[in-house]
Short mmCIF file of C-alpha atoms and ligand atoms in Angstrom, two decimals:
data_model
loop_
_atom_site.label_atom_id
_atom_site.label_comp_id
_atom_site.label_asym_id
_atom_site.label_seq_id
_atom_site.Cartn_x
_atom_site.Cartn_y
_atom_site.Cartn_z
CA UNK C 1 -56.09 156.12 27.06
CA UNK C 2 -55.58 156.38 30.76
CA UNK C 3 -52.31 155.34 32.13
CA UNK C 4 -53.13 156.11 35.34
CA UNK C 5 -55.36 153.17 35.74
CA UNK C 6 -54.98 150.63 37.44
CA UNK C 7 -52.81 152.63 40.04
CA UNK C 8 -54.93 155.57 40.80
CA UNK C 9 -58.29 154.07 42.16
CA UNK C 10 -60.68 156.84 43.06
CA UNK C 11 -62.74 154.46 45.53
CA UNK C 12 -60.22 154.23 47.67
CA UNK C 13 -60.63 157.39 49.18
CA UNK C 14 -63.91 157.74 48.48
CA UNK C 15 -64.92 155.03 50.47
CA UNK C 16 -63.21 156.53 53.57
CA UNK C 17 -65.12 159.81 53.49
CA UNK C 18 -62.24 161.29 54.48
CA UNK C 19 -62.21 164.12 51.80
CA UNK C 20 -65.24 166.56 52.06
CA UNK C 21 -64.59 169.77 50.13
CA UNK C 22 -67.57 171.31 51.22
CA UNK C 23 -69.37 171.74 54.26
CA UNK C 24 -72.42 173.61 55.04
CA UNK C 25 -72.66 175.41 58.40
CA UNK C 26 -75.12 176.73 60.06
CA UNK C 27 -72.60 180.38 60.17
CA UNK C 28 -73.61 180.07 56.22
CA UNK C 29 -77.25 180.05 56.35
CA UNK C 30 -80.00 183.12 56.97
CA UNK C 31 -83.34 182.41 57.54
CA UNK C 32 -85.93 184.44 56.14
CA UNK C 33 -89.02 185.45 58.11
CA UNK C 34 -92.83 186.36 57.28
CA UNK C 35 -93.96 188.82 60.03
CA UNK C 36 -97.94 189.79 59.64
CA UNK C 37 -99.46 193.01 60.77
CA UNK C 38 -102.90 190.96 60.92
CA UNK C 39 -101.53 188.32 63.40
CA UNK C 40 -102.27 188.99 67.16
CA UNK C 41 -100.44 188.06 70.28
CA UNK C 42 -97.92 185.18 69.82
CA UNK C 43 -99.86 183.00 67.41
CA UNK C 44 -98.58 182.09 63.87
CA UNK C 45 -100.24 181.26 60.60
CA UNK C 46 -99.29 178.36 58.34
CA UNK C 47 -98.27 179.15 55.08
CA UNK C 48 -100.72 176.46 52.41
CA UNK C 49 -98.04 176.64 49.54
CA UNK C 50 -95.24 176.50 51.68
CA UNK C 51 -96.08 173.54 54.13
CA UNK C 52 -93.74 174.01 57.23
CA UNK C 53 -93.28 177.62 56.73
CA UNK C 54 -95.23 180.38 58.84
CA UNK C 55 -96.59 183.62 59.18
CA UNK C 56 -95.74 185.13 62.80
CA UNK C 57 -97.05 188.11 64.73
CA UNK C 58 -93.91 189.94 65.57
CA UNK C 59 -94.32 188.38 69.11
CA UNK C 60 -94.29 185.16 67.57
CA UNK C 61 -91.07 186.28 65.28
CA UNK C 62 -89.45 187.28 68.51
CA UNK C 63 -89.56 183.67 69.85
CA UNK C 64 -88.68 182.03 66.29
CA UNK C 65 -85.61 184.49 66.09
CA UNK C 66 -84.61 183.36 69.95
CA UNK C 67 -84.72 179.90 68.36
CA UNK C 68 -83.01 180.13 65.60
CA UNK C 69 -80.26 181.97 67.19
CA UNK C 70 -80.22 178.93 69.58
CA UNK C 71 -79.37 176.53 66.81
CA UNK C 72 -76.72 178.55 65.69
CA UNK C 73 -78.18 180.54 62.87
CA UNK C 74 -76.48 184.18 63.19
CA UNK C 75 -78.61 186.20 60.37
CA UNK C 76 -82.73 186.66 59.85
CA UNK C 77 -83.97 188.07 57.06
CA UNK C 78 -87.66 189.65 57.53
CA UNK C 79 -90.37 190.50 55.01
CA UNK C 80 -93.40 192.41 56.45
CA UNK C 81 -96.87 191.81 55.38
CA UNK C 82 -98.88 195.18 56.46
CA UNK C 83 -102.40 195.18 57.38
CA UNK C 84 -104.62 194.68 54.12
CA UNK C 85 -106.31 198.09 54.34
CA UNK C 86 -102.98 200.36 54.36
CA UNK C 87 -101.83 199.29 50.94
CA UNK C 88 -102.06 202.21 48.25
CA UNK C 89 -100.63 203.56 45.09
CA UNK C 90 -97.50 204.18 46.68
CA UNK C 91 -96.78 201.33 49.48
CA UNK C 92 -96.49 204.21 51.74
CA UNK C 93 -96.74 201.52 54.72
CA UNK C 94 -93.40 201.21 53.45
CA UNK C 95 -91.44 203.81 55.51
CA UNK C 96 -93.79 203.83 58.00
CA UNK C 97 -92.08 204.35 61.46
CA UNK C 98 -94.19 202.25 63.12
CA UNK C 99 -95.16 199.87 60.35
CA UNK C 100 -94.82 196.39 60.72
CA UNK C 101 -91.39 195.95 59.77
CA UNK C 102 -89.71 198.91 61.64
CA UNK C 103 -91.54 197.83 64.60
CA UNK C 104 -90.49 194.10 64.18
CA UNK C 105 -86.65 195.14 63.64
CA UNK C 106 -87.18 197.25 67.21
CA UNK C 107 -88.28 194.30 69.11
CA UNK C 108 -85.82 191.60 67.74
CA UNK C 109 -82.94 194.07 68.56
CA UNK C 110 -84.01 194.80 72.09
CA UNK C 111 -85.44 190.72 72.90
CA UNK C 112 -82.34 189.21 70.89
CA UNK C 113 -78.70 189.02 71.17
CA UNK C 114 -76.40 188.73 68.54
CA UNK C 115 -78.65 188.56 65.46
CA UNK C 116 -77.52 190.16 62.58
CA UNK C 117 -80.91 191.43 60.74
CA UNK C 118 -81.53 191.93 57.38
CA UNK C 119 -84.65 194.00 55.79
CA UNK C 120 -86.29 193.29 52.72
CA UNK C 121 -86.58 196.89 50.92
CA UNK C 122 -89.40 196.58 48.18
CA UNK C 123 -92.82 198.21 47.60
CA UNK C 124 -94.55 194.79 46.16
CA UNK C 125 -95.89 193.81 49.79
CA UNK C 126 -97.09 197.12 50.18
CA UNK C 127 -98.90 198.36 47.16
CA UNK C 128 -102.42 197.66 46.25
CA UNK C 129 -101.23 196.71 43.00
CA UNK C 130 -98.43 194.28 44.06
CA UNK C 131 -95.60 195.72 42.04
CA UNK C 132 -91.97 196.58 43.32
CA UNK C 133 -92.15 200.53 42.06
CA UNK C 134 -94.48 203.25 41.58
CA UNK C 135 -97.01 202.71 38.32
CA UNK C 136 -97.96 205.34 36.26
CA UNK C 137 -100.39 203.52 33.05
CA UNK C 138 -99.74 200.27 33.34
CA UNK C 139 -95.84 200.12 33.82
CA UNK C 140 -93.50 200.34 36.82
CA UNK C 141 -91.34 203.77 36.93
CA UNK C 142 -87.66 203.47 37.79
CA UNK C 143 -86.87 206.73 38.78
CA UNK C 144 -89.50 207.78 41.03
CA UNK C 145 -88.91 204.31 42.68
CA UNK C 146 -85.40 205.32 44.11
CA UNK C 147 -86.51 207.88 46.10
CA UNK C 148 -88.90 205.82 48.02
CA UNK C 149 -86.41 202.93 48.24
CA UNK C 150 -84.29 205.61 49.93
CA UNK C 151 -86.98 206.44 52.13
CA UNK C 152 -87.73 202.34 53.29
CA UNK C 153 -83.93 202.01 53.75
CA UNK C 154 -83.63 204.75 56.34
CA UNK C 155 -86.64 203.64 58.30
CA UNK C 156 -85.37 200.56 58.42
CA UNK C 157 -81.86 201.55 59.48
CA UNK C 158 -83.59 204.32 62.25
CA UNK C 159 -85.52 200.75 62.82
CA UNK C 160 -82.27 199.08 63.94
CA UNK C 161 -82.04 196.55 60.54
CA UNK C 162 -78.00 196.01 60.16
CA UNK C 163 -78.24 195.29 56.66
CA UNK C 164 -81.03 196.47 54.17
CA UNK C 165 -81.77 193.79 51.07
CA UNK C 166 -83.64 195.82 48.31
CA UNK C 167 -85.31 193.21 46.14
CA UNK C 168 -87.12 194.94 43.90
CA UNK C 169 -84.71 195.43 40.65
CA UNK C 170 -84.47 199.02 39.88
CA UNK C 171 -81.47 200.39 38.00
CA UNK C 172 -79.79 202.31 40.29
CA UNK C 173 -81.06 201.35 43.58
CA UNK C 174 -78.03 200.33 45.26
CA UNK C 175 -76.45 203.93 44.20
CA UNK C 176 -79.89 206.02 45.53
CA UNK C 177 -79.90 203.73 48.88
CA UNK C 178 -76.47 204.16 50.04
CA UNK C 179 -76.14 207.81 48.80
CA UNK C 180 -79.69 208.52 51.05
CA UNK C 181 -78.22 206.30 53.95
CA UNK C 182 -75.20 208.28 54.26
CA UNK C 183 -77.05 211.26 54.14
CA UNK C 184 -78.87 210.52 57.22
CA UNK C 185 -75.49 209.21 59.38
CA UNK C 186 -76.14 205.39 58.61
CA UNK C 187 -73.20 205.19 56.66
CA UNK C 188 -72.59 201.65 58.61
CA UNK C 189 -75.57 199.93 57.83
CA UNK C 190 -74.61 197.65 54.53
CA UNK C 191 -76.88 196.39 51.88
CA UNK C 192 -77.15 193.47 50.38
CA UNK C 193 -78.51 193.71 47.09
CA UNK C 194 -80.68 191.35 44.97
CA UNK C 195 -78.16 191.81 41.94
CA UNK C 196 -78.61 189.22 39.58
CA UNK C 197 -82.60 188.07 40.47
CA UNK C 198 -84.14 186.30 38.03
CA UNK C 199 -87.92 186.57 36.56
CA UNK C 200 -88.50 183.24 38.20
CA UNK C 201 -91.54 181.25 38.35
CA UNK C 202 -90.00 179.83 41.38
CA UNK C 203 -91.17 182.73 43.49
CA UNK C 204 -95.04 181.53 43.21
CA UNK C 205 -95.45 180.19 46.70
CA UNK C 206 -93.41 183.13 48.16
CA UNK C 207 -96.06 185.48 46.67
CA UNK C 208 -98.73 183.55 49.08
CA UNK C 209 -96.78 183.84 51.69
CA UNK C 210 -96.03 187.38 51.95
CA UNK C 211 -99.45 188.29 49.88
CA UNK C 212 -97.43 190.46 47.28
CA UNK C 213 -98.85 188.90 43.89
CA UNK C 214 -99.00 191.46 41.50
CA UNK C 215 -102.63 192.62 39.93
CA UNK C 216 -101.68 193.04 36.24
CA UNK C 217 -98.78 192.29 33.70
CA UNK C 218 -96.09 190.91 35.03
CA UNK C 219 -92.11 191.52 36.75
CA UNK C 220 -90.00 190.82 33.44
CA UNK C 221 -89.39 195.12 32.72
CA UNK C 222 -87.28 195.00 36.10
CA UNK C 223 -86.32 191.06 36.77
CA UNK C 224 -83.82 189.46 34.53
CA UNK C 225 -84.52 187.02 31.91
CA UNK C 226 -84.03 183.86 32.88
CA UNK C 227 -81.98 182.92 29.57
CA UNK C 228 -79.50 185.52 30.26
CA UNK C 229 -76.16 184.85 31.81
CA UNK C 230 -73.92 187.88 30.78
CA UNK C 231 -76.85 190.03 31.28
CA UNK C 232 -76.79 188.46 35.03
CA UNK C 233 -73.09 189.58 35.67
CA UNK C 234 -73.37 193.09 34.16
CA UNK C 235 -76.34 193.56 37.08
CA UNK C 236 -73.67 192.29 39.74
CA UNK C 237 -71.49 194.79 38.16
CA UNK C 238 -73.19 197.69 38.17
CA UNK C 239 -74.54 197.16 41.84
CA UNK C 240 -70.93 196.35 42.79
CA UNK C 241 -69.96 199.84 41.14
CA UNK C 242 -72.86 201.52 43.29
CA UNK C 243 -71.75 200.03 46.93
CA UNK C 244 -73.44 197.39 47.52
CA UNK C 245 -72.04 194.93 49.89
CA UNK C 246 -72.78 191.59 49.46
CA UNK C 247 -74.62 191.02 46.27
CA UNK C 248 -77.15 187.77 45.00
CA UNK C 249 -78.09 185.29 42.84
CA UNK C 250 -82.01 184.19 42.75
CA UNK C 251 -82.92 181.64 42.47
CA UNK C 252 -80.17 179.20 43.34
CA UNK C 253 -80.50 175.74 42.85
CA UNK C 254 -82.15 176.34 39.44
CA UNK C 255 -79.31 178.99 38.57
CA UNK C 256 -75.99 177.50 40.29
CA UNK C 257 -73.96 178.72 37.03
CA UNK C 258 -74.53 182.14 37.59
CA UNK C 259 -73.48 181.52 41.60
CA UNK C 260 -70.17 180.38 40.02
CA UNK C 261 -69.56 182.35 37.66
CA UNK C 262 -70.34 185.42 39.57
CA UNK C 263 -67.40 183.97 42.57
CA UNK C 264 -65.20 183.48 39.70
CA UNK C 265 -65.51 187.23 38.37
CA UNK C 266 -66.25 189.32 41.42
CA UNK C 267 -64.57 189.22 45.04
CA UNK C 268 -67.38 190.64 47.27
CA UNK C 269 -69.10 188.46 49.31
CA UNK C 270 -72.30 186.55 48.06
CA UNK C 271 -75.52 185.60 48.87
CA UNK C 272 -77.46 182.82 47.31
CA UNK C 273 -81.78 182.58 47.72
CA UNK C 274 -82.88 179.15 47.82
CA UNK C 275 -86.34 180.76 46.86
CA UNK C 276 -90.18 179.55 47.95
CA UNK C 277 -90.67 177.08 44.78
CA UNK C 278 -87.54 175.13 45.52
CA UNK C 279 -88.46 174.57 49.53
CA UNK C 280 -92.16 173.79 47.89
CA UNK C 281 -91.26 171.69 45.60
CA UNK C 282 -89.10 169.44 47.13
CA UNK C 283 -91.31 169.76 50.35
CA UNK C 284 -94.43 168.57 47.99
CA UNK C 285 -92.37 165.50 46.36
CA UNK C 286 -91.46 164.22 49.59
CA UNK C 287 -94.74 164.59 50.84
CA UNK C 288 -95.37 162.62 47.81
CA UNK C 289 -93.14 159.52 48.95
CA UNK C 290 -91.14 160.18 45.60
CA UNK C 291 -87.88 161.51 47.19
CA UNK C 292 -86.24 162.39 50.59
CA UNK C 293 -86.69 165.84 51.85
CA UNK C 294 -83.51 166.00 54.33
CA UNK C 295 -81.35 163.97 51.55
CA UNK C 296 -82.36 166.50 48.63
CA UNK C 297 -82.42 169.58 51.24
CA UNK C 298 -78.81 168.64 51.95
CA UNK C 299 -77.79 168.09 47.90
CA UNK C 300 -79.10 171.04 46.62
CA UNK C 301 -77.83 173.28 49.70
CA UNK C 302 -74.08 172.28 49.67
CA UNK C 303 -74.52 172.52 46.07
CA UNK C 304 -75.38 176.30 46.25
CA UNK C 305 -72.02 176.40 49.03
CA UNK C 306 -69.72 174.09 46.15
CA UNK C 307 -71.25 176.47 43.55
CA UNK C 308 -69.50 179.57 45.85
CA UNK C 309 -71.99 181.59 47.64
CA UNK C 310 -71.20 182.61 51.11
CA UNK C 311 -74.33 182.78 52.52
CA UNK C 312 -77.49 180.63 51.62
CA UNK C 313 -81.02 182.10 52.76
CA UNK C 314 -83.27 179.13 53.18
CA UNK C 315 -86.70 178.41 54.41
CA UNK C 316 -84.80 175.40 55.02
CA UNK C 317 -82.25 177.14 57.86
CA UNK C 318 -83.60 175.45 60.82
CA UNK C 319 -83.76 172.11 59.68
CA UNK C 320 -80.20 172.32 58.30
CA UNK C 321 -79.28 173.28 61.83
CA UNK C 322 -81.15 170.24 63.20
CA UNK C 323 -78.95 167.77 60.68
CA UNK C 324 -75.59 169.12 61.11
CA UNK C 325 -76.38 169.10 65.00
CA UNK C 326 -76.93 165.53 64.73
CA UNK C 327 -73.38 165.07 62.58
C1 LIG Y 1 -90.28 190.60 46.05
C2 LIG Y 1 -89.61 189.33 46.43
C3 LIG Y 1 -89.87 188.09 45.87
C4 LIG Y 1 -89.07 187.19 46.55
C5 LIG Y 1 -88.31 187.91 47.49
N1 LIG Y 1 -88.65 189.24 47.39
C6 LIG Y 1 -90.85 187.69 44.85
C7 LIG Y 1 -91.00 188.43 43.60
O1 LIG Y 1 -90.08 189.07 43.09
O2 LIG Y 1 -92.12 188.36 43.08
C8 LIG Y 1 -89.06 185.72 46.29
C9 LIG Y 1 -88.62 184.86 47.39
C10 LIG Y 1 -89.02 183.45 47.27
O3 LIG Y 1 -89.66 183.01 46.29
O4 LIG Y 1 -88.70 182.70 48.22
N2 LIG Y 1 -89.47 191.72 45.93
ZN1 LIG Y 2 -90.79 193.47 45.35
#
């Protein structure tokens, strides 16, 4: 029985829009960046299963960069795609001082003000066989993994990056990264760790796009199982315990529960990845005439915000930008 009815009418507010507990903001959202060896001068390379989305030269990541900072959006964060023929074994392209990504991160911090920039630290877009460690027989090595991991994260940091993202799952990482970053006097560069990252079959357009598909087996001996919850906040645990900074949830629309019960648990900042198959898919529906991209970009974003992450990476960043300008 509810008493309160007839005097307590929810419409009445409601129809005043007064009330708005959450708001996105363009200081919430980092925009994530493709930037290919194998592109020349400023040009830029569509992206098939990601229509809207690009691959730039870093000339061309330059300019995007200067125009997303000129919408507002503070924070990039960059995956490199090397030229085809220096993959190997070991992704050794990796920590390459003057591989694509070190090189990128030098030019964005001399051309750009004010950008904070973030690193993806994996192997996957740098080994010939796609993984995110070192392979010995057919599976992916932990261990041996950290040490390179340390090595990409202090390139990266000599690189200028402010913040290093290492993606790639290995137990430990966070610990081997910071302990091999202090080592080398970077002791202020943070890292923001993929914590809680799901084996996701969301991330098939992404793989496209930064041409790090895997040639055998597949992720689920280092990504988390997508049925597990607990499992989820014991990763954001440990990698809280080893220093990282701001940790993440991956995918995010599909996995909002773990976004909020990760801000109920834990008080360091969080990050949220509104991954490749969410932009595709509700980039391909719309296409479709079935639903309405800004509308649904809009629901599911402040949904990832109302769920508690403090930070959203979207492919969707500038086009947020572009609606809340218009507000
Ligand atoms: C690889 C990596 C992936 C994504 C970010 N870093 C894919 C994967 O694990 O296979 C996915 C991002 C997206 O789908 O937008 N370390
Ligand atoms: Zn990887």
């Amino acid at each position: 029985m509810n008493e309160m009815f007839p005097a307590v009418r929810m419409r009445r507010l409601r129809k005043l829009k007064l009330i708005r507990e959450t708001l996105l903001s363009t200081d919430d959202l980092i925009l994530p960046l493709f930037i290919d060896e194998n592109i020349e001068g400023k040009n830029k390379k569509p992206i098939s299963s990601m229509p809207g989305q690009y691959r730039f030269s870093i000339e061309g990541a330059v300019k995007e960069v200067l125009e997303a900072r000129s919408m507002g959006i503070k924070s990039v964060l960059l995956f490199g795609i090397p030229e085809q023929a220096s993959k190997d074994e070991k992704g050794s392209e990796a920590f390459n001082k003057e591989g694509v990504i070190q090189r990128a991160v030098r030019r964005i911090k001399k051309d750009v003000e004010n950008v904070v920039i973030i690193t993806d630290l994996c192997l996957c877009e740098y080994t010939s066989h796609g993984h995110c460690g070192l392979v010995e027989n057919g599976s992916v090595l932990n261990d041996p993994t950290l040490e390179v991991l340390g090595k990409i994260a202090v390139s990266q940091a000599e690189a200028g990056a402010d913040i290093v993202a290492p993606s790639g799952m290995m137990d430990g990482m966070v610990k081997a990264i910071r302990e091999k970053l202090d080592e080398e006097s970077f002791s202020e560069i943070a890292i923001m760790s993929y914590a809680a990252k799901y084996n996701s079959a969301l991330y098939g357009p992404f793989r496209e796009a930064a041409d790090s598909g895997y040639k055998f087996g597949d992720r689920s001996s280092y990504q988390l199982d997508f049925s597990n919850a607990r499992e989820a906040l014991r990763e954001v645990e440990l990698d809280i315990k080893e220093g990282a900074d701001i940790v993440m949830v991956k995918p995010a629309i599909f996995h909002l529960d773990i976004i909020s019960k990760v801000r109920a648990r834990f008080d360091v900042p969080l990050a949220a990845y509104n991954v490749s198959g969410e932009y595709s898919m509700i980039t391909a529906a719309s296409e479709k005439g079935y639903l309405n991209r800004e509308e649904v970009m809009m629901e599911g974003l402040t949904a990832i915000k109302r769920a508690g992450a403090d930070l959203i990476i979207t492919y969707f960043a500038k086009e947020v930008a572009r609606v809340l300008e218009q507000e």
